[in-house]
PDB file of C-alpha atoms in Angstrom:
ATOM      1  CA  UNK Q   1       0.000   0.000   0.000  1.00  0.00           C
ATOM      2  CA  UNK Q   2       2.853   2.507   1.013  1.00  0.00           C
ATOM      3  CA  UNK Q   3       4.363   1.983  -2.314  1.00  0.00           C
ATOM      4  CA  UNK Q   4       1.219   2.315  -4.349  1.00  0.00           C
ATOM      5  CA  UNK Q   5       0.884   6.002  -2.145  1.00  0.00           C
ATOM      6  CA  UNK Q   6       3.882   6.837  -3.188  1.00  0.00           C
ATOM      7  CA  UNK Q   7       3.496   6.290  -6.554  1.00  0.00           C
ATOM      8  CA  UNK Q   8      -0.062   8.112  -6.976  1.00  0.00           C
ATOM      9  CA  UNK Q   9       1.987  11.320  -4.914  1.00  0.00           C
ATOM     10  CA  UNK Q  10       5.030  10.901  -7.324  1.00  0.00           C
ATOM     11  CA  UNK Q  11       2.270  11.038 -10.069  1.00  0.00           C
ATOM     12  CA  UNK Q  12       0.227  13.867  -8.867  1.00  0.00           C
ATOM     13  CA  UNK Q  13       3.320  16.059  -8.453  1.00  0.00           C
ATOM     14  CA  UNK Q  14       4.752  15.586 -12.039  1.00  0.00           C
ATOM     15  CA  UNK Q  15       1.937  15.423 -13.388  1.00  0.00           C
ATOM     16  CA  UNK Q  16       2.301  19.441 -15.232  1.00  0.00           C
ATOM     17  CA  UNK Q  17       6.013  18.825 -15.794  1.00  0.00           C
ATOM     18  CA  UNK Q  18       6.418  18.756 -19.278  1.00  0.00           C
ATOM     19  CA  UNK Q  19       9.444  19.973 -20.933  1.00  0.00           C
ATOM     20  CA  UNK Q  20      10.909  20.633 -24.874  1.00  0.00           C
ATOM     21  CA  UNK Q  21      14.225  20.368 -26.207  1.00  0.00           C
ATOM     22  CA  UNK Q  22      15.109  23.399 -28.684  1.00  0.00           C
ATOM     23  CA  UNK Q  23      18.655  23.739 -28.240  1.00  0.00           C
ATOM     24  CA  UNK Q  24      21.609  22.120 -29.802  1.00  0.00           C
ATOM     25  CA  UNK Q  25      24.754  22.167 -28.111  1.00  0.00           C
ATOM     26  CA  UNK Q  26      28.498  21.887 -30.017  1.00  0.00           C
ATOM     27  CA  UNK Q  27      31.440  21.745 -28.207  1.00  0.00           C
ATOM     28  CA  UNK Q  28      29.375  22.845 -25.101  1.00  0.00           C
ATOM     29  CA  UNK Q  29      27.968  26.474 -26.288  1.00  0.00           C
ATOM     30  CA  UNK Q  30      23.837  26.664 -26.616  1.00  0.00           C
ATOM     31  CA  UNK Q  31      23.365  28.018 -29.646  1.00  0.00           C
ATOM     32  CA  UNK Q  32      19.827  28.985 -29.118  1.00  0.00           C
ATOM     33  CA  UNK Q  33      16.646  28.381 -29.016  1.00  0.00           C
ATOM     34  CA  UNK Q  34      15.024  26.529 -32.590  1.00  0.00           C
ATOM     35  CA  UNK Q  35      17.592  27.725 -34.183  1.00  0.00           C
ATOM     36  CA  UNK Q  36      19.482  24.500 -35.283  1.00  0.00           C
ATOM     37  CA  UNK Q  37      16.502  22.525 -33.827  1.00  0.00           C
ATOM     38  CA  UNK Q  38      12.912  21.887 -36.160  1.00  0.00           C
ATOM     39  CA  UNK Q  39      10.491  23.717 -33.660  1.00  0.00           C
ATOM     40  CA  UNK Q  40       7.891  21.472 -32.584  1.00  0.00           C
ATOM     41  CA  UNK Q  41       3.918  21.019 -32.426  1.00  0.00           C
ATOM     42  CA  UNK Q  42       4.406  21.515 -28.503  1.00  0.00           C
ATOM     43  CA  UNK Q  43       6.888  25.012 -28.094  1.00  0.00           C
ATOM     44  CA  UNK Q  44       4.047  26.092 -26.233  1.00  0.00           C
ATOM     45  CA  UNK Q  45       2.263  23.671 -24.690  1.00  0.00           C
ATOM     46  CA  UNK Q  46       4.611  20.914 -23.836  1.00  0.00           C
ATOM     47  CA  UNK Q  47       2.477  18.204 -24.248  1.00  0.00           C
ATOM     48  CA  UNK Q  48       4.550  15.049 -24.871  1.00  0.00           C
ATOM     49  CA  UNK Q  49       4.010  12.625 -28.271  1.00  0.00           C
ATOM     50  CA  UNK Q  50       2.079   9.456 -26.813  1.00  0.00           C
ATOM     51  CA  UNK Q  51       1.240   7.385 -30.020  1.00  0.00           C
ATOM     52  CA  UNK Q  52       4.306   5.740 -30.950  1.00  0.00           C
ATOM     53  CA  UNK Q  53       2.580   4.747 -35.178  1.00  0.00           C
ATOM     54  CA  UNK Q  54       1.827   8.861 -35.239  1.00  0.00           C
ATOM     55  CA  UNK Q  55       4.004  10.339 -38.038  1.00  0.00           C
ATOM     56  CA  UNK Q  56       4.918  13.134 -35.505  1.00  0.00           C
ATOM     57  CA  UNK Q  57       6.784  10.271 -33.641  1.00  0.00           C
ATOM     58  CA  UNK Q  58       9.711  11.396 -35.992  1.00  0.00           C
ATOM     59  CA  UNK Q  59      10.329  15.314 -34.998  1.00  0.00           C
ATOM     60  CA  UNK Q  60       6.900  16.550 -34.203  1.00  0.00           C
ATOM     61  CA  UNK Q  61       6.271  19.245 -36.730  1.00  0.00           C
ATOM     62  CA  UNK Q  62       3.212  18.028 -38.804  1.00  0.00           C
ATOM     63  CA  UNK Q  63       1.794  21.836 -37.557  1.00  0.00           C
ATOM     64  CA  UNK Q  64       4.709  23.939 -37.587  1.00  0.00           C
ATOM     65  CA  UNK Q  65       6.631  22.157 -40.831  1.00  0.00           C
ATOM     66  CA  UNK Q  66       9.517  23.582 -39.537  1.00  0.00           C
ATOM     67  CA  UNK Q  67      12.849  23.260 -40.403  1.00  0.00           C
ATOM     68  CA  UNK Q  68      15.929  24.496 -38.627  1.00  0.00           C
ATOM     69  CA  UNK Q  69      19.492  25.897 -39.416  1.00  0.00           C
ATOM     70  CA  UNK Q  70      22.163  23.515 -40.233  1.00  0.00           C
ATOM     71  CA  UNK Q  71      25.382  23.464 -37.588  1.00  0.00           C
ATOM     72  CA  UNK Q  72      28.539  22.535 -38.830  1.00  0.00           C
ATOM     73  CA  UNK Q  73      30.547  20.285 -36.763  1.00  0.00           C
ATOM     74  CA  UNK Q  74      33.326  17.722 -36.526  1.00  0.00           C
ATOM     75  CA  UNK Q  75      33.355  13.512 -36.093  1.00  0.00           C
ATOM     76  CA  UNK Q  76      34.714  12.847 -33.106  1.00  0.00           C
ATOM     77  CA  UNK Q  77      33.549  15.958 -31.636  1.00  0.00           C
ATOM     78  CA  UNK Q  78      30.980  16.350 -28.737  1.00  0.00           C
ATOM     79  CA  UNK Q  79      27.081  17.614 -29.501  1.00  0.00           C
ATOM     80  CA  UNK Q  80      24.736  17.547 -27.457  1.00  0.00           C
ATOM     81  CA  UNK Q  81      20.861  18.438 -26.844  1.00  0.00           C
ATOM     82  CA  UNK Q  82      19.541  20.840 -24.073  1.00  0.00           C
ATOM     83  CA  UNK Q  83      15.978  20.799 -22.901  1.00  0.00           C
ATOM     84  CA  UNK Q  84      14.068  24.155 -21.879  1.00  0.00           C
ATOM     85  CA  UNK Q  85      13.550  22.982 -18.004  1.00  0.00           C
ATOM     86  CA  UNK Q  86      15.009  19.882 -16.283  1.00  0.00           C
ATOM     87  CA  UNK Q  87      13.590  16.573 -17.494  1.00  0.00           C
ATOM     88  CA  UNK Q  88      11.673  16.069 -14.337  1.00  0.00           C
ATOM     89  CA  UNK Q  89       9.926  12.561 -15.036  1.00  0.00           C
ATOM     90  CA  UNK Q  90      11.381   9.288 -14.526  1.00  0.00           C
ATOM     91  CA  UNK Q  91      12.652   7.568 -17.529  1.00  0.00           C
ATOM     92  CA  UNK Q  92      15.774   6.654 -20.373  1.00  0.00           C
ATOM     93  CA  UNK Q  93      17.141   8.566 -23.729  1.00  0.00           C
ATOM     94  CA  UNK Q  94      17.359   7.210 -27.062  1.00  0.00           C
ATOM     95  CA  UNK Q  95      19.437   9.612 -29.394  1.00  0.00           C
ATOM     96  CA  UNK Q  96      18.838   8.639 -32.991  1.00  0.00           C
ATOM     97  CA  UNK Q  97      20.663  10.136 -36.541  1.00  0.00           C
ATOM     98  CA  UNK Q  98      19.682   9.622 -39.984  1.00  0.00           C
ATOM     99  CA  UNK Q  99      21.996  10.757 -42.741  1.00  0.00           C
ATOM    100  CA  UNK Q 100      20.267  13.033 -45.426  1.00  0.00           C
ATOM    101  CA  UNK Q 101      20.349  11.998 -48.967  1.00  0.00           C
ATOM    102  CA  UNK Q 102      21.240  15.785 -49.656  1.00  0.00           C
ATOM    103  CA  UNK Q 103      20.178  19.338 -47.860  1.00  0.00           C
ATOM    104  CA  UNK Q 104      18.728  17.582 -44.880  1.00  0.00           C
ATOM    105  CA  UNK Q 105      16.227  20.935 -44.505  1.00  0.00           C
ATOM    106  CA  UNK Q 106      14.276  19.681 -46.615  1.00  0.00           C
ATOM    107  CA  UNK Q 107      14.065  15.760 -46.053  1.00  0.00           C
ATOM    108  CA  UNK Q 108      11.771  14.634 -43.447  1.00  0.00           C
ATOM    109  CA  UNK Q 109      13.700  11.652 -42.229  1.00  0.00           C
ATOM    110  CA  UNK Q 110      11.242   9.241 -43.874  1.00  0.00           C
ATOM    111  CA  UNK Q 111      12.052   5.150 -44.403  1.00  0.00           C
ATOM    112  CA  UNK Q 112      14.498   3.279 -42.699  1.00  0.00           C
ATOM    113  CA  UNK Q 113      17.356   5.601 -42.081  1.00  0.00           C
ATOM    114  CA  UNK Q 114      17.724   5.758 -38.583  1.00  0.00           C
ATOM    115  CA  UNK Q 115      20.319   4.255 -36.455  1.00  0.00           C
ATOM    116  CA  UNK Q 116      20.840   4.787 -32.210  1.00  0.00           C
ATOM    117  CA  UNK Q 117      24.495   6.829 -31.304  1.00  0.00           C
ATOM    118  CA  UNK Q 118      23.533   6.950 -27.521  1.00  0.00           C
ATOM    119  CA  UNK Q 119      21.260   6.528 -25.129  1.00  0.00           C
ATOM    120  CA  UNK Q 120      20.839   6.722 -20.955  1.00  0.00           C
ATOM    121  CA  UNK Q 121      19.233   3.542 -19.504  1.00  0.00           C
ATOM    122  CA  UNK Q 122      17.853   2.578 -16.060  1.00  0.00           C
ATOM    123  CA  UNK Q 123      19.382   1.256 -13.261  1.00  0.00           C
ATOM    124  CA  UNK Q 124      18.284  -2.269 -11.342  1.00  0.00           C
ATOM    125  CA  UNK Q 125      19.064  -4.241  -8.898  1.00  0.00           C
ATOM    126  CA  UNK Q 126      16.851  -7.167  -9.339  1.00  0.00           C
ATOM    127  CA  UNK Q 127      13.764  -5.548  -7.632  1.00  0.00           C
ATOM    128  CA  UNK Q 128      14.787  -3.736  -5.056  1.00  0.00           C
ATOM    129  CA  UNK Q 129      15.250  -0.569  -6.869  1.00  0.00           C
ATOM    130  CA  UNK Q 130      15.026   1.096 -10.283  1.00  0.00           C
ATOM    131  CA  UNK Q 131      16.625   4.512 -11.131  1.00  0.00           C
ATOM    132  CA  UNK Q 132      16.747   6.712 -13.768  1.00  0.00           C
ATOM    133  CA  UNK Q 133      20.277   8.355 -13.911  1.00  0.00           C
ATOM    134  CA  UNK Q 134      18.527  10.567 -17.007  1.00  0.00           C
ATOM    135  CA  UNK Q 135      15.922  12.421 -14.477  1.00  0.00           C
ATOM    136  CA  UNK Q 136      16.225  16.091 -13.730  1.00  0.00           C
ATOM    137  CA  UNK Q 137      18.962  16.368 -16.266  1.00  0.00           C
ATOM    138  CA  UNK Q 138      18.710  19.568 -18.217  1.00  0.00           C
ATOM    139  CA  UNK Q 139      20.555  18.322 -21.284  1.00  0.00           C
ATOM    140  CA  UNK Q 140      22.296  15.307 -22.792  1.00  0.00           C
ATOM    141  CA  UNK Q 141      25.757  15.765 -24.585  1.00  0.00           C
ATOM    142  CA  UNK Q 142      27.351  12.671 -26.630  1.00  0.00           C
ATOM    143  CA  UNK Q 143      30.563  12.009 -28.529  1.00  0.00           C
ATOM    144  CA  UNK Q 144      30.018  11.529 -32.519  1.00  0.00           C
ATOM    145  CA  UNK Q 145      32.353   8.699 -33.918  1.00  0.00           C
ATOM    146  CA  UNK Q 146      35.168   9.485 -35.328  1.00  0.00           C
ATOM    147  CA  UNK Q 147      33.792   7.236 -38.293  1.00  0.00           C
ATOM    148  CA  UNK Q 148      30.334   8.653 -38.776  1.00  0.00           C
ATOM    149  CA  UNK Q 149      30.746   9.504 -42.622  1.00  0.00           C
ATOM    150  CA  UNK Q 150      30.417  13.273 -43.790  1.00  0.00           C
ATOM    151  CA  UNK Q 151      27.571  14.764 -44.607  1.00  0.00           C
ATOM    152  CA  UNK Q 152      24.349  16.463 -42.979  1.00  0.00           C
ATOM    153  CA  UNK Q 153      22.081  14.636 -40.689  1.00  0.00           C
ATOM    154  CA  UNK Q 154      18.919  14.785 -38.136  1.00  0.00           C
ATOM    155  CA  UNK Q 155      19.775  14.311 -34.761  1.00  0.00           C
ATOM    156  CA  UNK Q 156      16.677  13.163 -33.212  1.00  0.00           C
ATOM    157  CA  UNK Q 157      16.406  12.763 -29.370  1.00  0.00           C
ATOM    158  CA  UNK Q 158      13.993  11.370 -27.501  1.00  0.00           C
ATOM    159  CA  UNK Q 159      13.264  11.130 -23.725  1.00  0.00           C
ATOM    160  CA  UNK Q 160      10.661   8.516 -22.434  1.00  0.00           C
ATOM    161  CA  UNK Q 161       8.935   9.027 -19.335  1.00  0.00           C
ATOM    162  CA  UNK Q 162       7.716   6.355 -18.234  1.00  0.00           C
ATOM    163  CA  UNK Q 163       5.846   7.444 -14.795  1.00  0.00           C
ATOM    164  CA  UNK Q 164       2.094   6.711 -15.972  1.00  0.00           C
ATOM    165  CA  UNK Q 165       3.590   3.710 -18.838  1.00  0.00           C
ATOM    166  CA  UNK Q 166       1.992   1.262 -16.667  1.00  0.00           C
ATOM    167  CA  UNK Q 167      -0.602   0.779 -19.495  1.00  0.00           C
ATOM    168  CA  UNK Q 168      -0.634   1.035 -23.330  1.00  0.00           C
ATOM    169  CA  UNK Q 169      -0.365   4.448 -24.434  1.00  0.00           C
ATOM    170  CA  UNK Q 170       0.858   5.802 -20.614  1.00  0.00           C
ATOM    171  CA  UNK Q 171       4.550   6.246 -21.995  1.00  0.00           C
ATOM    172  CA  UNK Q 172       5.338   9.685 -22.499  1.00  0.00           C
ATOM    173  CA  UNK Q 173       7.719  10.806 -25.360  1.00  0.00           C
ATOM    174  CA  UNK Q 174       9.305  14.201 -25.079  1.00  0.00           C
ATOM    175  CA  UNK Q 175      11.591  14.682 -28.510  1.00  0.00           C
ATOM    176  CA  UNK Q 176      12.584  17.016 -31.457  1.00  0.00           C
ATOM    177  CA  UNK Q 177      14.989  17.250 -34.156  1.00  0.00           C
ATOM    178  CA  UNK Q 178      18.586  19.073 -35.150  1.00  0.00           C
ATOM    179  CA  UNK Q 179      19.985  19.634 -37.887  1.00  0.00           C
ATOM    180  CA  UNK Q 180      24.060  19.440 -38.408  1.00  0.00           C
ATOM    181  CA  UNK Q 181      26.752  18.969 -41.158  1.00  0.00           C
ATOM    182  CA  UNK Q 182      29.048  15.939 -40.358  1.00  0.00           C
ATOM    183  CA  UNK Q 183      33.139  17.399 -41.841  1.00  0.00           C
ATOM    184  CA  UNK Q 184      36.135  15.115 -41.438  1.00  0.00           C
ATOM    185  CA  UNK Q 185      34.155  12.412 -40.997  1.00  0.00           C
ATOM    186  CA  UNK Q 186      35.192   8.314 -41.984  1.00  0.00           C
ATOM    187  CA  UNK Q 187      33.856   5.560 -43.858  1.00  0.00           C
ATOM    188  CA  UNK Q 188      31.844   3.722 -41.199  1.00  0.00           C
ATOM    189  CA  UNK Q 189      28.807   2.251 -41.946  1.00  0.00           C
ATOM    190  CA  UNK Q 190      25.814   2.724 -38.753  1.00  0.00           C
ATOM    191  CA  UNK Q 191      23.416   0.850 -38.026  1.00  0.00           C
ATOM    192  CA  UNK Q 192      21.073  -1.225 -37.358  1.00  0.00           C
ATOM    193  CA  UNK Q 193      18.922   1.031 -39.526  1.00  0.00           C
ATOM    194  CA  UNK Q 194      15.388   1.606 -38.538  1.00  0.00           C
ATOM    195  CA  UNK Q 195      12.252   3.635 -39.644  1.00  0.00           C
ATOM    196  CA  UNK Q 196      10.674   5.846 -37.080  1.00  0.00           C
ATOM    197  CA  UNK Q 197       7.916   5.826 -36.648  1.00  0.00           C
ATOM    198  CA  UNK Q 198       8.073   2.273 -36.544  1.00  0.00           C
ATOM    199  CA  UNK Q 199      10.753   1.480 -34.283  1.00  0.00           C
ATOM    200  CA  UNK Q 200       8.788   0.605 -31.265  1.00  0.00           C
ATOM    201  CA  UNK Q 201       5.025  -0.625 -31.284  1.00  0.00           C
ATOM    202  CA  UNK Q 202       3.712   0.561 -28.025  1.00  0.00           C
ATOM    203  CA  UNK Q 203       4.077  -3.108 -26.107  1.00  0.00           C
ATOM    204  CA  UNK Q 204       8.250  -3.021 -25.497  1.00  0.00           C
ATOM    205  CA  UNK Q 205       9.010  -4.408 -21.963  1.00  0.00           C
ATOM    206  CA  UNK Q 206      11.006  -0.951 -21.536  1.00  0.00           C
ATOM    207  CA  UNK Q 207       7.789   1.064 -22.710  1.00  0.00           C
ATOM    208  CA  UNK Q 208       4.703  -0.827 -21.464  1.00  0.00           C
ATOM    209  CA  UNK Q 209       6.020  -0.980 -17.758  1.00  0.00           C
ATOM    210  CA  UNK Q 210       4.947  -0.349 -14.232  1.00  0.00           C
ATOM    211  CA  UNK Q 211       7.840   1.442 -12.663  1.00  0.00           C
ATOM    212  CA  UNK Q 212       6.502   1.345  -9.112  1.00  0.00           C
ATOM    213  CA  UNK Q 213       4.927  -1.989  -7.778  1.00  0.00           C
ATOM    214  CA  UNK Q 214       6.587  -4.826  -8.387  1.00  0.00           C
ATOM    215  CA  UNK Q 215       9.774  -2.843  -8.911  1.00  0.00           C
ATOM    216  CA  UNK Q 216      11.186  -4.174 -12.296  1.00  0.00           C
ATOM    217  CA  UNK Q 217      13.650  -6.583 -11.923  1.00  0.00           C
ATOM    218  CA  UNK Q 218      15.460  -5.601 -14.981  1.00  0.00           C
ATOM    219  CA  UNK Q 219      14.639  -2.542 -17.581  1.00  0.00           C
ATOM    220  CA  UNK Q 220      15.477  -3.887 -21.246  1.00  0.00           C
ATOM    221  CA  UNK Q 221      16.169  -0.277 -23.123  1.00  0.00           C
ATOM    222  CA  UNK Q 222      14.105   0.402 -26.034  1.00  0.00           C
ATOM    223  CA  UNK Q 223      15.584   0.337 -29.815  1.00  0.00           C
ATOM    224  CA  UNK Q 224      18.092  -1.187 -31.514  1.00  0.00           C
ATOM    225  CA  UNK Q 225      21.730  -1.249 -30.479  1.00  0.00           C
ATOM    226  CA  UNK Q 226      24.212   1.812 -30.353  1.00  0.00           C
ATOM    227  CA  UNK Q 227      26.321   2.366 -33.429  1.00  0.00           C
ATOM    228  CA  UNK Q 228      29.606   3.523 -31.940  1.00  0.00           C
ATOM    229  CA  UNK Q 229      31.716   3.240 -34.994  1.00  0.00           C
TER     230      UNK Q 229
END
């Protein structure tokens, strides 16, 4: 009962903490808001994707149709993606990239094109606990590979909360889209490619999940793999 309490409170008070992400980071410097990130359908209101088939699963812009500025920036050099307020709600990160057949403002990421560079998982210990080391961060910052080929890409991240996942539908997906030009960049070849949407279908053990009572055992992270070149 105590831990069924504490997950209704836990509930109640996160329930208006919503959050976007509209700032790219390179080499540590914001460089503002939207402006190398596709502005999405919730700038204002914050409300979080929740239909995983939608086709604003992929950067959330079927009402703004925006598009972004394109940063230049190095393989092997450190982006990252900063969120407007601290991502409050329990849950992991998936950060996704798709290589653009050409100006990647105007390709919409379509087919499957996308492959996972990082990601922040949860934290078990065979049912006592389960933490989220990605909670209250304000941004996440990765390394590109050094092999990541040239070119321009979306960046796609993508937090999911999981606090009310406990049925279909319950998992919260906060998310958007930069834009960057790859230089110097090798000859690998990433992957597994996948199409989002169509990555996850709504019933993943790390998506459909009650994070309170039982406490998980173990937390299998959604999405394929990480390509680390």
């Amino acid at each position: 009962m105590k831990l069924a309490i504490t997950a209704l409170l836990s509930f109640a008070a996160s329930a208006a903490a919503h959050y976007t992400f509209p700032d790219l980071l390179v080499a540590g410097k914001n460089t503002g808001d939207w402006v190398n990130v596709r502005k999405t359908n919730n700038f204002n209101s914050q409300s979080p994707v929740t239909d995983v088939t939608s086709a604003d699963f992929r950067c959330y812009t079927s009402q703004t149709q925006a598009t972004a500025s394109t940063a230049t920036v190095a393989a092997g050099s450190q982006i990252g993606i900063q969120a407007d307020q601290s991502m409050y709600h329990p849950g992991v990160v998936n950060v996704y990239m798709a290589k653009a057949p050409g100006n990647v403002s105007t390709w919409d990421g379509s087919g499957a094109v996308w492959f996972k560079v990082y990601q922040i998982s949860a934290v078990t210990d065979g049912g006592s606990t389960i933490t989220f080391p990605a909670q209250n961060l304000l941004s996440v910052s990765f390394t590109l590979p050094k092999n990541l080929p040239s070119g321009q890409y979306l960046v796609r991240m993508e937090q999911i909360a999981l606090h009310a996942a406990s049925t279909f539908g319950g998992a919260q997906f906060y998310l958007s889209c930069a834009q960057i030009n790859v230089t110097g960049g090798g000859n690998g070849t990433p992957g597994p490619l996948v199409a989002i949407p169509g990555v996850y279908t709504g019933n993943e053990p790390g998506i459909l999940i009650n994070i309170y009572y039982p406490v998980p055992k173990t937390y299998v992270q959604p999405g394929p793999a990480v390509w680390s070149g």
